PDB file of C-alpha atoms and ligand atoms in Angstrom:
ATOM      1  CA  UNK A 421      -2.177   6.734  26.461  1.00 61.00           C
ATOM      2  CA  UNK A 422      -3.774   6.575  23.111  1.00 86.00           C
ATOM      3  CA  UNK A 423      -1.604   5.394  20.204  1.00 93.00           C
ATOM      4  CA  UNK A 424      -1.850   8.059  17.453  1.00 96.00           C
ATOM      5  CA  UNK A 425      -2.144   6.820  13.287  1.00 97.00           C
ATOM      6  CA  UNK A 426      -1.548   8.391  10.522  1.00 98.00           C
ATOM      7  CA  UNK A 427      -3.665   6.954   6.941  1.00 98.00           C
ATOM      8  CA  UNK A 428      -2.037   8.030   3.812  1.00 98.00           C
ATOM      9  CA  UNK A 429      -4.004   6.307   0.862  1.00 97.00           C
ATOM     10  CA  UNK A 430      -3.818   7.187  -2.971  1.00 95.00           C
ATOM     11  CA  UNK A 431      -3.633   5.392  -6.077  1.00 93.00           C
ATOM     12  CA  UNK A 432      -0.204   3.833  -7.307  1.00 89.00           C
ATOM     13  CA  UNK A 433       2.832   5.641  -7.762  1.00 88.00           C
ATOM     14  CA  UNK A 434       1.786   8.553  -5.730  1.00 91.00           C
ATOM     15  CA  UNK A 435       4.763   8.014  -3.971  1.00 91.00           C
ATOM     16  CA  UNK A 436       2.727   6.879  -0.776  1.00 93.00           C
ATOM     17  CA  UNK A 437       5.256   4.187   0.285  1.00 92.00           C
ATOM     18  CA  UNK A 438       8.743   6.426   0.161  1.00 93.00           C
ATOM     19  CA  UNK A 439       6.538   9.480   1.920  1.00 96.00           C
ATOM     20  CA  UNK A 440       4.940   7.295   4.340  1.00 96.00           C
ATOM     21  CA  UNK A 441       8.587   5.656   5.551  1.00 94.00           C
ATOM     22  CA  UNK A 442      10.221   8.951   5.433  1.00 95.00           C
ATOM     23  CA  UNK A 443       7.377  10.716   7.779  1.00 96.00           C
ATOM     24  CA  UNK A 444       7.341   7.469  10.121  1.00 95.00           C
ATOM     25  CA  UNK A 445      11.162   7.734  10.712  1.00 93.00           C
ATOM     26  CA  UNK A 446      10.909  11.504  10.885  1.00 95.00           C
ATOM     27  CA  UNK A 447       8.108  11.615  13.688  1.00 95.00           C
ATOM     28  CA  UNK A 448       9.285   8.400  15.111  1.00 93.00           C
ATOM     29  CA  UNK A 449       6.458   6.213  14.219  1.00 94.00           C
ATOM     30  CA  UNK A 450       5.942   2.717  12.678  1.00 93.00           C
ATOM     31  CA  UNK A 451       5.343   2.507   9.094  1.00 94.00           C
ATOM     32  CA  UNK A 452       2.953  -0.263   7.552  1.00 95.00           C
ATOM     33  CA  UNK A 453       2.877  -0.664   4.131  1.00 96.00           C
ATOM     34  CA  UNK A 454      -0.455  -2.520   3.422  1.00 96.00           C
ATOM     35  CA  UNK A 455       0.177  -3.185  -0.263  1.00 95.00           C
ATOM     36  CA  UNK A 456       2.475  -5.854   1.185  1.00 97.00           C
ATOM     37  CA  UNK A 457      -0.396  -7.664   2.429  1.00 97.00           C
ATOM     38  CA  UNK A 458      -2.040  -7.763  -0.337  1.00 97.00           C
ATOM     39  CA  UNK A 459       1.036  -8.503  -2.315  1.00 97.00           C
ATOM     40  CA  UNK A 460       1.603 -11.280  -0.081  1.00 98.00           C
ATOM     41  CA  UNK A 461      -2.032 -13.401  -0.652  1.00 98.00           C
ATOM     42  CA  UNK A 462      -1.339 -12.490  -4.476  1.00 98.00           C
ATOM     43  CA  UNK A 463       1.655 -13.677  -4.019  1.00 98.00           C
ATOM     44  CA  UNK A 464      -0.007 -16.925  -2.674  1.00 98.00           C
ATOM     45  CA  UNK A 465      -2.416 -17.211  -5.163  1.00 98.00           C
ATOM     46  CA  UNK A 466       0.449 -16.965  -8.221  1.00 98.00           C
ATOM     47  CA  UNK A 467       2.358 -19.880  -6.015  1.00 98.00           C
ATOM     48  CA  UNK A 468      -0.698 -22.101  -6.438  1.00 97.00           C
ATOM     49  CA  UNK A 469      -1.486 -21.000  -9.814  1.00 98.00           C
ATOM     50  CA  UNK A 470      -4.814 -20.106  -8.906  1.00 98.00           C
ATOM     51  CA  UNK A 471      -6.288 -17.137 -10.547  1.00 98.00           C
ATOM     52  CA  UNK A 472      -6.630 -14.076  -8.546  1.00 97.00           C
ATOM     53  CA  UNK A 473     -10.041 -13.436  -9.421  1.00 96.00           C
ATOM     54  CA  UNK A 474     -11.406 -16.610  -8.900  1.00 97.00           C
ATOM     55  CA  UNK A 475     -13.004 -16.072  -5.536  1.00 97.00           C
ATOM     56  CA  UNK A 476     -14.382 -19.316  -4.391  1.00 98.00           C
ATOM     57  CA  UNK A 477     -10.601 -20.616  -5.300  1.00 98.00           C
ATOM     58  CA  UNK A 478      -8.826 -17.421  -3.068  1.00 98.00           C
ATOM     59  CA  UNK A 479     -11.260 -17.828  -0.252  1.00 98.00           C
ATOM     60  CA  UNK A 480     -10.299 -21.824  -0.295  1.00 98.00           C
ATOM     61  CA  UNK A 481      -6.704 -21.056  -0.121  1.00 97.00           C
ATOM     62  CA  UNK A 482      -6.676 -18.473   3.214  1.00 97.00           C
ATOM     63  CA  UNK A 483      -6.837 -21.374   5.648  1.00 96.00           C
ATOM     64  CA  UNK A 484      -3.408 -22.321   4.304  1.00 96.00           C
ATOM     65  CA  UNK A 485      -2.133 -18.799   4.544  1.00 96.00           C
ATOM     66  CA  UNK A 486      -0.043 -18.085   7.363  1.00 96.00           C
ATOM     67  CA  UNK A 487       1.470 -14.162   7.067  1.00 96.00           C
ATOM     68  CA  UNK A 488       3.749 -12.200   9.547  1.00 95.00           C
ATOM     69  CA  UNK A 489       4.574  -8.698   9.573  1.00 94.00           C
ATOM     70  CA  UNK A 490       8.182  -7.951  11.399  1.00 92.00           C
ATOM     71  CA  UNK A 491       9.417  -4.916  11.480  1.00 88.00           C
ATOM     72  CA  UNK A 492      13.626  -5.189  11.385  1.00 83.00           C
ATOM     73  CA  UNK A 493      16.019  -2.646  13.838  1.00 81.00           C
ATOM     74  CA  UNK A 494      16.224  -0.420  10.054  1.00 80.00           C
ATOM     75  CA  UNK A 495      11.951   0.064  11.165  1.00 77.00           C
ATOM     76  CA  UNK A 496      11.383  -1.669   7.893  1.00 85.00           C
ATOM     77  CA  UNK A 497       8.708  -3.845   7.116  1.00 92.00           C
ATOM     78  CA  UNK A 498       9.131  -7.597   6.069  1.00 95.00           C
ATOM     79  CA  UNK A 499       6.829  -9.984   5.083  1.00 97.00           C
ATOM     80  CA  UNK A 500       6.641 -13.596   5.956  1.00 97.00           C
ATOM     81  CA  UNK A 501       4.519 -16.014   4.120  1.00 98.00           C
ATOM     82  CA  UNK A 502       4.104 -19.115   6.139  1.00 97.00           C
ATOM     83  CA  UNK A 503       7.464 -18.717   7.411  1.00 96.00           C
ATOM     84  CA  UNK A 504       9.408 -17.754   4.428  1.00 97.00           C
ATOM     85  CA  UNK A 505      10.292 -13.990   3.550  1.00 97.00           C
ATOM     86  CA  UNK A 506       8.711 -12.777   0.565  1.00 97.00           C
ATOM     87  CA  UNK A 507       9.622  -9.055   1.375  1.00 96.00           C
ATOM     88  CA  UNK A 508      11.753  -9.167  -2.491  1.00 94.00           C
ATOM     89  CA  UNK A 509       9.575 -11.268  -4.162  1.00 96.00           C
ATOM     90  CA  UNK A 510       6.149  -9.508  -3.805  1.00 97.00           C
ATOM     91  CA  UNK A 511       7.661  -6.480  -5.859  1.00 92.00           C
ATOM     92  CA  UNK A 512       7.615  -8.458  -8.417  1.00 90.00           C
ATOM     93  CA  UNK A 513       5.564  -6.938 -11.635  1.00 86.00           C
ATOM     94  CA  UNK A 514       3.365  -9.777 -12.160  1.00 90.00           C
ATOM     95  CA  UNK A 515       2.467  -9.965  -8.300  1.00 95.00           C
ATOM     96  CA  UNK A 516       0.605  -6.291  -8.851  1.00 91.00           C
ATOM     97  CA  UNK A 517      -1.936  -8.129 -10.948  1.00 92.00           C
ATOM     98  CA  UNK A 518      -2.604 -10.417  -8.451  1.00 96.00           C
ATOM     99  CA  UNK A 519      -1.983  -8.498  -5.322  1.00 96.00           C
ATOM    100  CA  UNK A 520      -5.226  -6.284  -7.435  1.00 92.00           C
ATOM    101  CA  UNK A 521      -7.352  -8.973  -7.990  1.00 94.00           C
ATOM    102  CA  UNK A 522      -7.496 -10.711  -4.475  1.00 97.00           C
ATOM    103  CA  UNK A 523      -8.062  -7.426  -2.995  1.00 95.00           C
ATOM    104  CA  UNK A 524     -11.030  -6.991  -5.041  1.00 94.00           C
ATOM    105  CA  UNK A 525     -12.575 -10.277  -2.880  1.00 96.00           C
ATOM    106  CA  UNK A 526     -14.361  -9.377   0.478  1.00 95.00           C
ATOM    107  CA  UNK A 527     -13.481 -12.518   2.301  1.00 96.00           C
ATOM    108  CA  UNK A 528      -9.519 -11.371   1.740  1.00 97.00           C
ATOM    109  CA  UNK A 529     -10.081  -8.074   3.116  1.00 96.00           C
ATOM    110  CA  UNK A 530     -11.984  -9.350   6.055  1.00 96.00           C
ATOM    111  CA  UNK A 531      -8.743 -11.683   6.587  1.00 95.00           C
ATOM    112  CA  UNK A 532      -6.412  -8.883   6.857  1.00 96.00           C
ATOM    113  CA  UNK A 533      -8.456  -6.615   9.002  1.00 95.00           C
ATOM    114  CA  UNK A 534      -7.180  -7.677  12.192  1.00 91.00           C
ATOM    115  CA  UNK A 535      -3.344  -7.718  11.248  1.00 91.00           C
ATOM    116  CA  UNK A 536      -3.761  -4.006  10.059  1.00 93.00           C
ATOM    117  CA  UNK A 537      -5.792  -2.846  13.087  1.00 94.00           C
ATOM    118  CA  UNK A 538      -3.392  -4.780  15.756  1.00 93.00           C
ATOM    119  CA  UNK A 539      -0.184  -2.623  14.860  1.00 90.00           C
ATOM    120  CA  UNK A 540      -2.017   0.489  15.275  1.00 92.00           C
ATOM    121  CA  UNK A 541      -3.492  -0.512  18.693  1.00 93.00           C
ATOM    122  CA  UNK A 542       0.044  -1.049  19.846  1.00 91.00           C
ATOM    123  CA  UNK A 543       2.431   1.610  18.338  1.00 92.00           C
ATOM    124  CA  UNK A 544       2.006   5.459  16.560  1.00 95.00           C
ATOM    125  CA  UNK A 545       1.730   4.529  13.366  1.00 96.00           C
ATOM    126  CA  UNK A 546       2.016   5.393   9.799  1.00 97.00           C
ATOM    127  CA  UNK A 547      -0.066   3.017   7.627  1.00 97.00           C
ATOM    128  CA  UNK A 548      -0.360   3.543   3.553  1.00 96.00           C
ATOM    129  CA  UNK A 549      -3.107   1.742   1.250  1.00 95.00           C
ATOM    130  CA  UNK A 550      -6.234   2.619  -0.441  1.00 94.00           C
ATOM    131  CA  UNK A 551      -9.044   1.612   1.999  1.00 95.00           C
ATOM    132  CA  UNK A 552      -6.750   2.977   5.594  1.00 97.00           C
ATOM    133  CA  UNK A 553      -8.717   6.105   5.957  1.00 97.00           C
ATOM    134  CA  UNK A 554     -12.035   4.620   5.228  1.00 95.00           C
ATOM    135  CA  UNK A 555     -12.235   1.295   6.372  1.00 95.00           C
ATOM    136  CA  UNK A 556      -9.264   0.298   8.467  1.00 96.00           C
ATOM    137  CA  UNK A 557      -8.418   3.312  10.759  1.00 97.00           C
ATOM    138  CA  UNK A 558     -11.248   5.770   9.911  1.00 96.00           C
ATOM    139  CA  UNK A 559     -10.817   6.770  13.130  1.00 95.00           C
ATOM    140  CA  UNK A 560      -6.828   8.157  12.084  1.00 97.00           C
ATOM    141  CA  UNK A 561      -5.497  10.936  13.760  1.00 96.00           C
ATOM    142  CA  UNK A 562      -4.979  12.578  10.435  1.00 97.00           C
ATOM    143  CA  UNK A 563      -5.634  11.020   7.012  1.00 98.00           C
ATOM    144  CA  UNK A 564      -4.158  12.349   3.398  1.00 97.00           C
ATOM    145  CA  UNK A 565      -5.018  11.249  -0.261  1.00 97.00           C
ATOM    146  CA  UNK A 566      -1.777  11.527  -1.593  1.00 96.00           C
ATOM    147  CA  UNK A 567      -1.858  11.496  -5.793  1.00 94.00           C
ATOM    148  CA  UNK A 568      -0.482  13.050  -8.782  1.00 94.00           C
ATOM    149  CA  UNK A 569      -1.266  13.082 -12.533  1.00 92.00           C
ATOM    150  CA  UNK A 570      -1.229   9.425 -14.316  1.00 91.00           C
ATOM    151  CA  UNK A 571       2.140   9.927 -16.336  1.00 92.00           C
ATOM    152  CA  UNK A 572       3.686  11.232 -13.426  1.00 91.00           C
ATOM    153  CA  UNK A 573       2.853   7.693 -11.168  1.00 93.00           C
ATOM    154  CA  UNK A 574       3.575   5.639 -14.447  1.00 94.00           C
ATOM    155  CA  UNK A 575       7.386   7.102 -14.618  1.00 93.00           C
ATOM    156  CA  UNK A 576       7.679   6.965 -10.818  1.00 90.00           C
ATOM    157  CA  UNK A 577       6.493   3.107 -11.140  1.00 90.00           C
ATOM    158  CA  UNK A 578       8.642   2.527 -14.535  1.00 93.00           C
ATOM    159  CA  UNK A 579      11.988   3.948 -12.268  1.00 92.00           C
ATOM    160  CA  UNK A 580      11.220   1.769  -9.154  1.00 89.00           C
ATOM    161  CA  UNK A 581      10.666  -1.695 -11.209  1.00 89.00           C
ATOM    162  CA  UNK A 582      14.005  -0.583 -13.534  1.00 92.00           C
ATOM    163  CA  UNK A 583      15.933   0.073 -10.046  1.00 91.00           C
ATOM    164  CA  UNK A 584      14.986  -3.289  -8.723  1.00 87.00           C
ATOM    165  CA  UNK A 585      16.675  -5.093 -12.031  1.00 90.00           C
ATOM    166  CA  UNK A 586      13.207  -5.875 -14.032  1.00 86.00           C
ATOM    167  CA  UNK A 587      12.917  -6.018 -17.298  1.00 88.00           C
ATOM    168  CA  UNK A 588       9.940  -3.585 -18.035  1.00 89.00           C
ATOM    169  CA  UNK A 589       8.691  -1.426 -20.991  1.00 94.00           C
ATOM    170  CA  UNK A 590       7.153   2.010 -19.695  1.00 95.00           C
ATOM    171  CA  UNK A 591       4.017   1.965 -21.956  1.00 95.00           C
ATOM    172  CA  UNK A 592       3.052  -1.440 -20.557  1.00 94.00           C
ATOM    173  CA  UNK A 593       3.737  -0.620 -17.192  1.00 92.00           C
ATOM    174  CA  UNK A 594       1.977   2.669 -18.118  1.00 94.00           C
ATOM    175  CA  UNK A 595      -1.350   1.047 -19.490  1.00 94.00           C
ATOM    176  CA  UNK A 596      -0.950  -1.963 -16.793  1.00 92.00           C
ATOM    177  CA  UNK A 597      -0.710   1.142 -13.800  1.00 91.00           C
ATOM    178  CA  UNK A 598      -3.829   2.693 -14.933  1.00 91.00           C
ATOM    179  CA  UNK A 599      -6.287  -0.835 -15.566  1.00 91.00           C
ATOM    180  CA  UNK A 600      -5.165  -1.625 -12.111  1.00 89.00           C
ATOM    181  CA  UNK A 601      -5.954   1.569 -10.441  1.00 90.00           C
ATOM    182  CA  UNK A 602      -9.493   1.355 -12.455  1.00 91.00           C
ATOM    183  CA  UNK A 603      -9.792  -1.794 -10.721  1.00 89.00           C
ATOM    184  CA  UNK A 604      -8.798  -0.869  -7.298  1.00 90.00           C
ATOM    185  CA  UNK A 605     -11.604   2.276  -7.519  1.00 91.00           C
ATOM    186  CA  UNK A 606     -14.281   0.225  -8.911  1.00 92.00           C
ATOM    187  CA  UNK A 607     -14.257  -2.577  -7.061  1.00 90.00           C
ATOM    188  CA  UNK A 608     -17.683  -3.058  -4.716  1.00 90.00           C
ATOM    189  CA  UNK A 609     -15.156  -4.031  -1.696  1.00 90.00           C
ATOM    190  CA  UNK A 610     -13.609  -0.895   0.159  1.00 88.00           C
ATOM    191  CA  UNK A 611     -12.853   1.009  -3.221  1.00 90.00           C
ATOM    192  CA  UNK A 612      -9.638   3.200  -3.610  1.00 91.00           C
ATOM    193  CA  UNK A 613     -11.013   6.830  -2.471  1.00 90.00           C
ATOM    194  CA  UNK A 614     -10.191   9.785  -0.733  1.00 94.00           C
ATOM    195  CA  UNK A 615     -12.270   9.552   2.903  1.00 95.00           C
ATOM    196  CA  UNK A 616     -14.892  12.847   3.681  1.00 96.00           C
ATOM    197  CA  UNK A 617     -11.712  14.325   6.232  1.00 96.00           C
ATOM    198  CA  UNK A 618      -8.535  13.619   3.942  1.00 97.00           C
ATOM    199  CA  UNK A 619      -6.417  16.421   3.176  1.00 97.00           C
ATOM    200  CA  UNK A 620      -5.678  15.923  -0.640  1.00 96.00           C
ATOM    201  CA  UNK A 621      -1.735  16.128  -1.606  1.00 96.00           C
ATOM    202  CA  UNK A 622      -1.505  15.974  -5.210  1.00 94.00           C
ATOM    203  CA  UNK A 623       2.362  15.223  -6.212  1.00 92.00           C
ATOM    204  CA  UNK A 624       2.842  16.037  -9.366  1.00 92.00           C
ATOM    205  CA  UNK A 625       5.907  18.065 -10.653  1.00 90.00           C
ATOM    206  CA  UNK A 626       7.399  17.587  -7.123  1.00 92.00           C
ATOM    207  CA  UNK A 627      10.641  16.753  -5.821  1.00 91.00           C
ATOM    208  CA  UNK A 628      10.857  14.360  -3.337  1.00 92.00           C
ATOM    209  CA  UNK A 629      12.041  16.900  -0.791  1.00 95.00           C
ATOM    210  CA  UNK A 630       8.964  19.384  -1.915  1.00 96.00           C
ATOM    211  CA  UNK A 631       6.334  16.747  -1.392  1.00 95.00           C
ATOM    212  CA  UNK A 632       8.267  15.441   2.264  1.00 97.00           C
ATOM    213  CA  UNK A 633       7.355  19.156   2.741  1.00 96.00           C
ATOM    214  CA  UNK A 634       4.370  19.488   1.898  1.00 95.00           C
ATOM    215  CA  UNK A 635       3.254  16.328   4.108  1.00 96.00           C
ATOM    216  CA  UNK A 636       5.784  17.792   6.856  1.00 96.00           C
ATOM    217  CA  UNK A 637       3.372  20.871   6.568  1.00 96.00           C
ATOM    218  CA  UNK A 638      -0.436  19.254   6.604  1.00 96.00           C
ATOM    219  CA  UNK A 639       1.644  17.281   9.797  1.00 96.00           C
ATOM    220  CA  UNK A 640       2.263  20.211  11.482  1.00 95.00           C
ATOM    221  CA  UNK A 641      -0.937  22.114  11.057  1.00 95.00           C
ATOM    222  CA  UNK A 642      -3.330  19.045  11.798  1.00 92.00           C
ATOM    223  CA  UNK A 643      -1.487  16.957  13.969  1.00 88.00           C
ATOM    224  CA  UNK A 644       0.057  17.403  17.783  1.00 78.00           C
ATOM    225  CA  UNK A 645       2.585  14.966  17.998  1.00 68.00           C
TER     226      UNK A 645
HETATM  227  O1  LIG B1136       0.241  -0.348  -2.818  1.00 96.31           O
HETATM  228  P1  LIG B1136       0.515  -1.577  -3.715  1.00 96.31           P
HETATM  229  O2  LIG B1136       0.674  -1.240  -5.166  1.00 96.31           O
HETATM  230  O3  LIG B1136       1.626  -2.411  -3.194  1.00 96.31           O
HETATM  231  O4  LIG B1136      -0.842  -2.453  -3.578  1.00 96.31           O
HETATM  232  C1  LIG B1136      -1.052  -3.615  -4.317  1.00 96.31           C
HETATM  233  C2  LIG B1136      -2.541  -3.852  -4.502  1.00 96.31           C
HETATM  234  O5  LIG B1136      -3.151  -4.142  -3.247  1.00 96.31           O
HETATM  235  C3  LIG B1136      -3.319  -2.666  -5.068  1.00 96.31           C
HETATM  236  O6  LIG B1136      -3.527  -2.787  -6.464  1.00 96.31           O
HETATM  237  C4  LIG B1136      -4.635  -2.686  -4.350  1.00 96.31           C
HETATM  238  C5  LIG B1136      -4.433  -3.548  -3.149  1.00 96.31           C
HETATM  239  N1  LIG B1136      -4.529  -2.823  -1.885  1.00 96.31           N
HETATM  240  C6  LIG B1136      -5.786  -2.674  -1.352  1.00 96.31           C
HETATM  241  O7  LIG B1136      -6.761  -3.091  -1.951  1.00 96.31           O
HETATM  242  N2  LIG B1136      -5.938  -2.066  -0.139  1.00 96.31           N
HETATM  243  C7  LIG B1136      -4.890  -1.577   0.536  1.00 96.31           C
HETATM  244  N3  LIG B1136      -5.063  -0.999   1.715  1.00 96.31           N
HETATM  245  C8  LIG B1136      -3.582  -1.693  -0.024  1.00 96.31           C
HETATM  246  C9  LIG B1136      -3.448  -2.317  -1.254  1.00 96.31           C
END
């Protein structure tokens, strides 16, 4: 039997990650977050004080990167870097910077193919990002774009990073939101955008509960699970 995925991809703050978990446990599916990934070389890359857009100096460094992905008896996803867990500190602010600029380099996105592509060969899964629909699973079950207007992801961002403890200003995380998500649609490298066959789900002015709904819906009516 066929293992049946689920691509959700969207710029940040779109509320992709709390969605994406709250489908997977809902339809009994795994959830991948593939930001973490990302997060996790970045993450790397700030460690060595290399800069993340230096890509002769990021390509050097992914022989020494070693990442797991476990997934805990809660379903949730944590993220080893060469045996530590980073799952806390990749949320960091400053890691979205660099989690941005390693993902613009090709030879990083080649290196995480196969760890995205595994978990969906062996469970149903549920797998957010910005390249899932069009590059790592375009052959998804069902794919959504999942967005919502910028000052609606910049106050859903601003809450998140206050709930965690950090110390953040909303106009910077505002302005810093929006250069990234420039970034992450410009790039030549598997650019953030919606694939031909996404169903678009823009968020904005929802509750949480009226955009769980919403995806609950486009599940329903494109998906036999
Ligand atoms: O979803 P996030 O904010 O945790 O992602 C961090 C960065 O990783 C984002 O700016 C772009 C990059 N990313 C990517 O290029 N492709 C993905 N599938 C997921 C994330």
């Amino acid at each position: 039997m066929g293992y049946k995925s689920i691509a959700i991809d969207g710029p940040s703050g779109a509320g992709k990650s709390t969605l994406a978990k709250l489908l997977a446990e809902k339809l009994g599916f795994l959830y991948m977050d593939t930001g973490a990934i990302y997060r996790t070389v970045g993450l790397y890359a700030f460690q060595r004080g290399v800069d993340p857009t230096d890509e002769q100096a990021v390509t050097a460094l992914l022989k020494d990167i070693g990442i797991e992905i476990c997934h805990g008896e809660d379903g949730l996803q944590r993220m080893l870097l060469n045996g530590t867990d980073v799952t806390e500190e990749i949320r960091q602010n400053e890691i979205s910077r660099y989690a941005s600029g390693v993902s613009a380099i090709p030879e990083v996105r080649a290196f995480l193919l196969d760890i995205q592509r595994k978990l969906a060969q062996e469970h149903h899964i549920i797998m957010d990002g910005r390249d899932i629909g069009t590059v790592v699973l375009p052959q998804a079950d069902l794919k959504i774009f999942l967005t919502a207007d910028c000052e609606a992801r910049a106050r859903r961002r601003y809450e998140e990073l206050l709930q965690r403890g950090q110390t953040v200003e909303f106009e910077t995380v505002r302005s810093e939101m929006l250069q990234r998500d420039e970034k992450d649609e410009k790039r030549a490298a598997a650019p953030l955008c919606k694939a031909e066959d996404a169903i678009l789900a823009d968020t904005t002015g929802n509750s949480l509960e009226e955009s769980f709904e919403r995806l609950l819906e486009i599940v329903r009516e494109h998906l036999t699970v």
